[in-house]
Tab-separated table of C-alpha atoms and ligand atoms in Angstrom:
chain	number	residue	atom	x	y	z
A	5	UNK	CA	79.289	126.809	109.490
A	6	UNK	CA	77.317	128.063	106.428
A	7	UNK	CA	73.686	129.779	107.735
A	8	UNK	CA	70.318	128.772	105.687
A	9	UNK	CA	68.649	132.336	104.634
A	10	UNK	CA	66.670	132.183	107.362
A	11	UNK	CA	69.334	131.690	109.900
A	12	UNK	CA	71.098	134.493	107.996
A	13	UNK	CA	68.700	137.088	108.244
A	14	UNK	CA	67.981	136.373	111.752
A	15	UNK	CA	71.777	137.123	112.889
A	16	UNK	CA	71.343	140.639	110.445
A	17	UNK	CA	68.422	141.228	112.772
A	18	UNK	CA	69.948	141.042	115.888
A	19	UNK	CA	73.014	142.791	115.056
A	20	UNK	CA	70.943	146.066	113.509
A	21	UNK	CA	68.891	145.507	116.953
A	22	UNK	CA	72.198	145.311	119.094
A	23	UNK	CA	73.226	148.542	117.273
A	24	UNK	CA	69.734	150.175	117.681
A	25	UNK	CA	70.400	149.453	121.665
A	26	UNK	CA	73.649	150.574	121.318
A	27	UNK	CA	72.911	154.089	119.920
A	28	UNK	CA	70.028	155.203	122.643
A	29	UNK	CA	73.405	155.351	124.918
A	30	UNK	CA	75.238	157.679	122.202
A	31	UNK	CA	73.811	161.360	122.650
A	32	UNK	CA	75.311	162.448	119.095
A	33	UNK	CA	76.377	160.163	115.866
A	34	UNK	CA	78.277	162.401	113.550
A	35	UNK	CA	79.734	161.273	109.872
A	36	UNK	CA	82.420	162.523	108.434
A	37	UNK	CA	82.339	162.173	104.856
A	38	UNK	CA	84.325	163.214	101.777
A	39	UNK	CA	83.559	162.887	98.061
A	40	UNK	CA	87.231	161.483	97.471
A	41	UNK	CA	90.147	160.880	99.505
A	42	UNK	CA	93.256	162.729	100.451
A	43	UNK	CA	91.398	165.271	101.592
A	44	UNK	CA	92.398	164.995	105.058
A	45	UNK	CA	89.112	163.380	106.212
A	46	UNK	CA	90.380	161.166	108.504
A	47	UNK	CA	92.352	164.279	109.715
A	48	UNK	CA	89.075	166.041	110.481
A	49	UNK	CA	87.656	163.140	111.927
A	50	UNK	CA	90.799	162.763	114.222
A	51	UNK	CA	91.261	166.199	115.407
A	52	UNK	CA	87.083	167.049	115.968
A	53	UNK	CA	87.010	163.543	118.310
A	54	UNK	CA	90.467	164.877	120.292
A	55	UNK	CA	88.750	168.614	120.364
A	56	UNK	CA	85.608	167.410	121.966
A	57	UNK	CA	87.573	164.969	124.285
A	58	UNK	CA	89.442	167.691	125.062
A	59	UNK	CA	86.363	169.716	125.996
A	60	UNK	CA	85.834	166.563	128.791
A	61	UNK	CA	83.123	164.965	126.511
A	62	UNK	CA	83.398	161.048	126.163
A	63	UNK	CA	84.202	160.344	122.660
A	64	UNK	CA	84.157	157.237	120.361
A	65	UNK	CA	85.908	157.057	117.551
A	66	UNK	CA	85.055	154.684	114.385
A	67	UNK	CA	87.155	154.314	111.563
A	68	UNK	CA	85.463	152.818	109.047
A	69	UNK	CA	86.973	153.367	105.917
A	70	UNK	CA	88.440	150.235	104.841
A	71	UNK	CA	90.340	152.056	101.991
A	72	UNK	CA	93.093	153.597	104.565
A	73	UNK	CA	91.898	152.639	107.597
A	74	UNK	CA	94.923	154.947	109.519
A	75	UNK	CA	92.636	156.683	112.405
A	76	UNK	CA	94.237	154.883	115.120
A	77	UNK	CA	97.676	155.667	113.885
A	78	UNK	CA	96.909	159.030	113.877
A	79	UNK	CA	95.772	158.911	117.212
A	80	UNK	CA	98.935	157.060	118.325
A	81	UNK	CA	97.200	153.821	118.938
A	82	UNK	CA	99.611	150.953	117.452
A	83	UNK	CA	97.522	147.968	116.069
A	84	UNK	CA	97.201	145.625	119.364
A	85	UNK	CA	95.277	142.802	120.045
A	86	UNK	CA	91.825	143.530	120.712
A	87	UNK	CA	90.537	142.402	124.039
A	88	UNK	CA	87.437	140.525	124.406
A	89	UNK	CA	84.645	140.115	126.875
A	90	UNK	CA	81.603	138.124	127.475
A	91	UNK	CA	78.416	139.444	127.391
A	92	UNK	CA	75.449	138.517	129.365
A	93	UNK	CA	73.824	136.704	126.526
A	94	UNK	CA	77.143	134.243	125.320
A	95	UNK	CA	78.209	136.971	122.933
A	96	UNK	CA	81.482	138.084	122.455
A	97	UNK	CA	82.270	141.875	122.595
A	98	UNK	CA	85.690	144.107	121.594
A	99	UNK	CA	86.756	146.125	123.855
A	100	UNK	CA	87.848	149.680	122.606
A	101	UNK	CA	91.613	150.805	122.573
A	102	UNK	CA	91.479	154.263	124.204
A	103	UNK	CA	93.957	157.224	124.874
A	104	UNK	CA	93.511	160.029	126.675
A	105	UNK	CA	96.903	161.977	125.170
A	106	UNK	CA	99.071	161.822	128.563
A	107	UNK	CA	96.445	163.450	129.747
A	108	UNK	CA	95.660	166.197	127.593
A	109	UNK	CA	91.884	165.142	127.241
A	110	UNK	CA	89.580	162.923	128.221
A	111	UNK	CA	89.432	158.864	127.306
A	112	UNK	CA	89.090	158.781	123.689
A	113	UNK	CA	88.021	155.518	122.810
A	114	UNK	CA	88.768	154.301	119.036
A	115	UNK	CA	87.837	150.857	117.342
A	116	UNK	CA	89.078	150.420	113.320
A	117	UNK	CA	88.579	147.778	110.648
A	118	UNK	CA	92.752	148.541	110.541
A	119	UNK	CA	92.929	146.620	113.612
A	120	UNK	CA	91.609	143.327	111.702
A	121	UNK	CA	93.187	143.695	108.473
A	122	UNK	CA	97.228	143.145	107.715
A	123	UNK	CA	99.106	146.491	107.717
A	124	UNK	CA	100.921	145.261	104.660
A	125	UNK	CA	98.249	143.584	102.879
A	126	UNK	CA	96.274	145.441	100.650
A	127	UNK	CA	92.440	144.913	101.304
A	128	UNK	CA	89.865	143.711	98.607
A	129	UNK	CA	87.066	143.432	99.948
A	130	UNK	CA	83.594	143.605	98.665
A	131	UNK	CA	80.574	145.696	99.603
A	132	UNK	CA	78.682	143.552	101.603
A	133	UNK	CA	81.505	142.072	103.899
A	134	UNK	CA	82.774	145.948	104.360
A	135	UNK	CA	79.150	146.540	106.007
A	136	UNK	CA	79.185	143.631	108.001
A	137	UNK	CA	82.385	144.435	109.472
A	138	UNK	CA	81.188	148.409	110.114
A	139	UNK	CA	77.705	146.755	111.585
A	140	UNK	CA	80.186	144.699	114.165
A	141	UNK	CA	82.208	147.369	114.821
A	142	UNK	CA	78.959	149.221	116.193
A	143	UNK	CA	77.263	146.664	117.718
A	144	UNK	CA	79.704	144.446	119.000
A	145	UNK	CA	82.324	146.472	120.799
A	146	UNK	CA	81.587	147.627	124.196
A	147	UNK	CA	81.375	151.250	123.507
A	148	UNK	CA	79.407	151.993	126.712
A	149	UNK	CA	78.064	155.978	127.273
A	150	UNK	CA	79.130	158.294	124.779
A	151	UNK	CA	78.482	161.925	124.380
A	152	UNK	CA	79.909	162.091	120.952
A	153	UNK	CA	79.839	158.373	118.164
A	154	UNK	CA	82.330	160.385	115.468
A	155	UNK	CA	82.365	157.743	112.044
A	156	UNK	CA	85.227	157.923	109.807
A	157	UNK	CA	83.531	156.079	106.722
A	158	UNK	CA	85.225	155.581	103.476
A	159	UNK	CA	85.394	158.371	100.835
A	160	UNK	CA	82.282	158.507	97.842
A	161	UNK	CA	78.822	157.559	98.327
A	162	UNK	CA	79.152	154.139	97.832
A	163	UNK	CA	76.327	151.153	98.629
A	164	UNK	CA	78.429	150.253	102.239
A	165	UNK	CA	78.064	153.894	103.171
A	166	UNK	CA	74.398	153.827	102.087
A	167	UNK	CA	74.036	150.289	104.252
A	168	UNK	CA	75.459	151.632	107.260
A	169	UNK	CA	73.769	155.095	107.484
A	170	UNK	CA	70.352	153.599	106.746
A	171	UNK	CA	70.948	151.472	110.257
A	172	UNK	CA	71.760	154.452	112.475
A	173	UNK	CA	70.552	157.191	113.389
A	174	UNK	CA	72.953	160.522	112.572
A	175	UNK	CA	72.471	163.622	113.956
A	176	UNK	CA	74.893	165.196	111.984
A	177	UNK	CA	76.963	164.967	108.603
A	178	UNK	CA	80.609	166.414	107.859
A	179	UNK	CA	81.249	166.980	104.667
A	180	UNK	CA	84.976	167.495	104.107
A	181	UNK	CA	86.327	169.213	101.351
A	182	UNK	CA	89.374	171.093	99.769
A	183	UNK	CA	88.915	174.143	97.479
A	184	UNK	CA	89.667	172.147	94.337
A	185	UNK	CA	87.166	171.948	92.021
A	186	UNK	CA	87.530	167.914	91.402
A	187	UNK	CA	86.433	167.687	95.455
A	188	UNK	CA	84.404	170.169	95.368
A	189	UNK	CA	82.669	168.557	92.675
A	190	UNK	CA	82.477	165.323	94.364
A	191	UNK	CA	81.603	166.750	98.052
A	192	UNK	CA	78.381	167.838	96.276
A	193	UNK	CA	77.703	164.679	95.347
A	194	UNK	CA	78.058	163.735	99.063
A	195	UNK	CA	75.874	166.710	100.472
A	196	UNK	CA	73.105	165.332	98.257
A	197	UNK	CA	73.743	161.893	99.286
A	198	UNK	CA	72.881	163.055	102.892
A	199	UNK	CA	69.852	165.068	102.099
A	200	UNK	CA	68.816	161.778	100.264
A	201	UNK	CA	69.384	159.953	103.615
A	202	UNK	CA	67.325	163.019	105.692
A	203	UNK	CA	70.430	163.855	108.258
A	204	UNK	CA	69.170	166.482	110.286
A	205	UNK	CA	72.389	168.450	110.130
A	206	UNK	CA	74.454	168.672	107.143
A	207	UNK	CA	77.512	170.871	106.986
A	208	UNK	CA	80.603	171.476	105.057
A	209	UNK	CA	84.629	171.740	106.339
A	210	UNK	CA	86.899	172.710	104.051
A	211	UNK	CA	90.412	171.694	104.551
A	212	UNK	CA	94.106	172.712	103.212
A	213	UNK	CA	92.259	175.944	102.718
A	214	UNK	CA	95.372	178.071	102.595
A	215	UNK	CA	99.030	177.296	103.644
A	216	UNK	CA	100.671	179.374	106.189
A	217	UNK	CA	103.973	179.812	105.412
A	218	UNK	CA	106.609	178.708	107.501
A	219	UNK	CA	108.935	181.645	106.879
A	220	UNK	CA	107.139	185.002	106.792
A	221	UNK	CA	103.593	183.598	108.255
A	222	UNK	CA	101.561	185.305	105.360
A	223	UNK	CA	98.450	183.053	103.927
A	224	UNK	CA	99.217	181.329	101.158
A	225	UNK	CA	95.961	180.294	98.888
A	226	UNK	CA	96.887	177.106	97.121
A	227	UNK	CA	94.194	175.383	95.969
A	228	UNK	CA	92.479	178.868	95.492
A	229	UNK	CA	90.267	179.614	98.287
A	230	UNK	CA	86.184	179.868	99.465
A	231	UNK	CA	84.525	177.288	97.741
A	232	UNK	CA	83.916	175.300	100.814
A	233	UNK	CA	81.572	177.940	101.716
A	234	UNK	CA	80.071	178.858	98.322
A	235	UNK	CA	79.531	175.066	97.959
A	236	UNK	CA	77.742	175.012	101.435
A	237	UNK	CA	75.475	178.398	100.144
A	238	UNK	CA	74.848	176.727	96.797
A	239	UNK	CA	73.319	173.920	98.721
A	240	UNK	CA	71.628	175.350	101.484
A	241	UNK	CA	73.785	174.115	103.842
A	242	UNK	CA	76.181	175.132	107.332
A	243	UNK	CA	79.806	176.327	106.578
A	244	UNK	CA	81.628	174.965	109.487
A	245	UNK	CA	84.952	176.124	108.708
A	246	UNK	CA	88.340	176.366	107.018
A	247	UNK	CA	91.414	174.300	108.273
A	248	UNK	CA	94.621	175.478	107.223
A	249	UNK	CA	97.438	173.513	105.737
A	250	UNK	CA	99.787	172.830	108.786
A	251	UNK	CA	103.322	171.458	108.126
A	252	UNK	CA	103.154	170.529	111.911
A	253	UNK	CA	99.453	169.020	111.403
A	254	UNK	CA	101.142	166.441	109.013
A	255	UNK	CA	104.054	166.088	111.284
A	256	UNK	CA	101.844	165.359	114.547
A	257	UNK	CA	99.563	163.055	112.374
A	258	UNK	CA	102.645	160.822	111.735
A	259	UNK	CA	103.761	161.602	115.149
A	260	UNK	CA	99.995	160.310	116.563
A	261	UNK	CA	99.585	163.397	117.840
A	262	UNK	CA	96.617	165.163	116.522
A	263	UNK	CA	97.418	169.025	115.594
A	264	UNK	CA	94.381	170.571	118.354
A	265	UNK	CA	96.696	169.746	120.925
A	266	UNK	CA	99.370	172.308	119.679
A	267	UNK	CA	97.092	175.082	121.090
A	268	UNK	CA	99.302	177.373	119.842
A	269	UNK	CA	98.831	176.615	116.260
A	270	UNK	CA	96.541	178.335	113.987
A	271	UNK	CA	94.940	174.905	112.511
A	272	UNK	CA	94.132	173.875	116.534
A	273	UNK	CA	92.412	177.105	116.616
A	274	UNK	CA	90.532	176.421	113.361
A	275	UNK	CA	89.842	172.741	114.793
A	276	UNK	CA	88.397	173.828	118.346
A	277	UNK	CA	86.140	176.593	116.756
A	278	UNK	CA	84.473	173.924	114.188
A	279	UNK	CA	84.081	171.756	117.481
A	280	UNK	CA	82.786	174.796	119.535
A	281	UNK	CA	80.585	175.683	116.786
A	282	UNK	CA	79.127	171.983	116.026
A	283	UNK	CA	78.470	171.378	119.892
A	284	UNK	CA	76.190	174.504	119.560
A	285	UNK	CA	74.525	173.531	116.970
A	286	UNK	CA	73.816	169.953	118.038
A	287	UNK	CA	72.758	171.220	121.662
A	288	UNK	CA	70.167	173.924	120.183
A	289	UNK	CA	68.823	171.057	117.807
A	290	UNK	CA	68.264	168.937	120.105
A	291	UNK	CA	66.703	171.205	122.751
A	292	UNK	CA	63.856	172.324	119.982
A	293	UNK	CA	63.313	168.610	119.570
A	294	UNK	CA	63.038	167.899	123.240
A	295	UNK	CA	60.673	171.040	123.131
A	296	UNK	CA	58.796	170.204	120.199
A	297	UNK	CA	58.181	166.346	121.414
A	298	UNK	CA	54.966	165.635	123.055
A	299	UNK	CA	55.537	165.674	126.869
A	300	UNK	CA	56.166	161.635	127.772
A	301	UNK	CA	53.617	160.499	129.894
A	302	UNK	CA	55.901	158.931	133.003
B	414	ADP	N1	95.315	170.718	107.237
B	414	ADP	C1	96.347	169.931	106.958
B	414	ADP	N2	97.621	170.393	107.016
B	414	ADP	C2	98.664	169.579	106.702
B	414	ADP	N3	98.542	168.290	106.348
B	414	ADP	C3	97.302	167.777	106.278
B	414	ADP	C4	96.146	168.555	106.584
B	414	ADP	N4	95.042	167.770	106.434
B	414	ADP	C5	95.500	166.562	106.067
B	414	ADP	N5	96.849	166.539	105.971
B	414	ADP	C6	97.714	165.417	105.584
B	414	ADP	O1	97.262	164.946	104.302
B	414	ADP	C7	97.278	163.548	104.230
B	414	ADP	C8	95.878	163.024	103.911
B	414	ADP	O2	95.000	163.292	104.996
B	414	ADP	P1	93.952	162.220	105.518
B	414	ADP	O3	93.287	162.791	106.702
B	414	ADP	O4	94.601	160.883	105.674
B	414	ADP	O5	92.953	162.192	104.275
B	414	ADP	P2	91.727	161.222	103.935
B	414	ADP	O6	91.287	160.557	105.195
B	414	ADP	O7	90.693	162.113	103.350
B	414	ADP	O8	92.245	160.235	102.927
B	414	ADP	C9	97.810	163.068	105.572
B	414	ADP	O9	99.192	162.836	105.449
B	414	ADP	C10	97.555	164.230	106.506
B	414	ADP	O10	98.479	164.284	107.570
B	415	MG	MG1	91.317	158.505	105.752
């Protein structure tokens, strides 16, 4: 059925609304971001969601990029059919895979465009059907209460990135980066795409930082070290961290195990002090918000 303009902009309407609705029951929306990919941004996005669920906070995972859409794999979710269920209004809404790691953290609930796209197939598509399907996979899966909406969008600062940002409301940006120079270069560009877009809280991760070696334990700098945090001072932004590179962190990745549940491993250290650290952030923003905000009249 092909919709008149009209009839077009109507259904954009109500799903921006739907998402709007959806949101107020999300206490924080974090992006993670990355100039270009391969820099383990999905990896971040994994292990942060699995540290907070671990914490006992309800967590929602979206994986958004459409590029490598591989968050649910990571998490050990195989693609399944996605369950329906009808709404009050006639709608139809997905319901969320979730996994709570045997037990190992709370339900972590993940939805991903990887669940509607062929494994084998490689995907084309274009800008505006990429934001559609992010809008739907806001509004239209029954996400319920959350105390953490983590977004695994695709890497750059494309005009679907742009689109979905604009329609929610972020509390917080994570910028992930390796020391290289080429994605350091290009996680600037994506710092200054979210001061552009006025997220309260931007902040920088950088990842593969050094390599631990497997034999005598010593640090091992291999993409040269630090300019995660010099790129964070240059622009005025929060360091959050350095994750190391983990043999076991790719190992458990494959495995669909994320790496913060080794707690014996240095990167699951790394991974639940960014989490500690971004929680306490978020909390004392919000707080001086709630403070600053003229008393409700109720
Ligand atoms: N800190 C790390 N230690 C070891 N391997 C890592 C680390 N971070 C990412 N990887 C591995 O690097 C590859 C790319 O990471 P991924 O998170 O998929 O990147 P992106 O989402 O930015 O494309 C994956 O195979 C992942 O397991
Ligand atoms: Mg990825």
């Amino acid at each position: 059925m092909a919709l008149n303009r009209e009839e077009a902009l109507k259904a954009l309407q109500t799903i921006k609304e739907r998402i709007r609705r959806k949101e107020s029951g999300w206490k924080y929306k974090i992006a993670v971001l990355s100039g270009k990919g391969g820099v383990g941004k999905s990896t971040i996005a994994v292990n942060l969601a699995a540290a907070l669920a671990k914490k006992g906070y309800l967590v929602g995972i979206l994986d958004a990029d459409i590029h490598g859409p591989d968050v649910a794999k990571m998490m050990g979710i195989e693609k399944t059919d996605i369950l329906a269920e009808r709404t009050e209004d006639g709608r139809f809404e997905m319901l969320p895979p979730e996994t709570d790691f045997s037990g190992k953290t709370a339900p972590l609930k993940v939805m991903t465009l990887g669940f509607m796209v062929d494994e084998d197939q490689p995907v084309i598509w274009r800008g505006p059907l990429v934001t559609k399907a992010i809008w739907q996979l806001l509004g239209d899966v029954k996400w319920g209460e959350l105390d953490f909406m983590i977004i695994d969008f695709p890497p750059g600062t494309g005009d679907e990135i742009l689109t979905v940002v604009q329609s929610i409301n972020l509390d917080a940006a994570v910028i992930v980066t390796t020391p290289q120079e080429v994605a350091l270069l290009d996680a600037g560009k994506a710092v200054n795409f979210m001061k552009k877009m006025e997220v309260p809280y931007i902040t920088v991760v950088e990842n593969m930082s050094y390599l631990i070696c497997p034999y005598c334990g010593n640090e091992i700098d291999v993409f040269g070290k630090g300019g995660g945090r010099k790129l964070a001072e240059k622009e005025g932004v929060e360091f959050l961290g350095e994750i190391p590179i983990d043999l076991k962190a790719r190992e458990a990745s494959d495995a669909g195990i994320p790496i913060v549940l080794y707690e014996d491993t240095i990167a699951a250290k790394s991974f639940m002090g960014i989490a500690e650290k971004l929680v306490k952030k978020l909390e004392e923003m919000k707080a001086k918000e709630e403070a600053e905000a003229p008393s409700s009249s109720s």
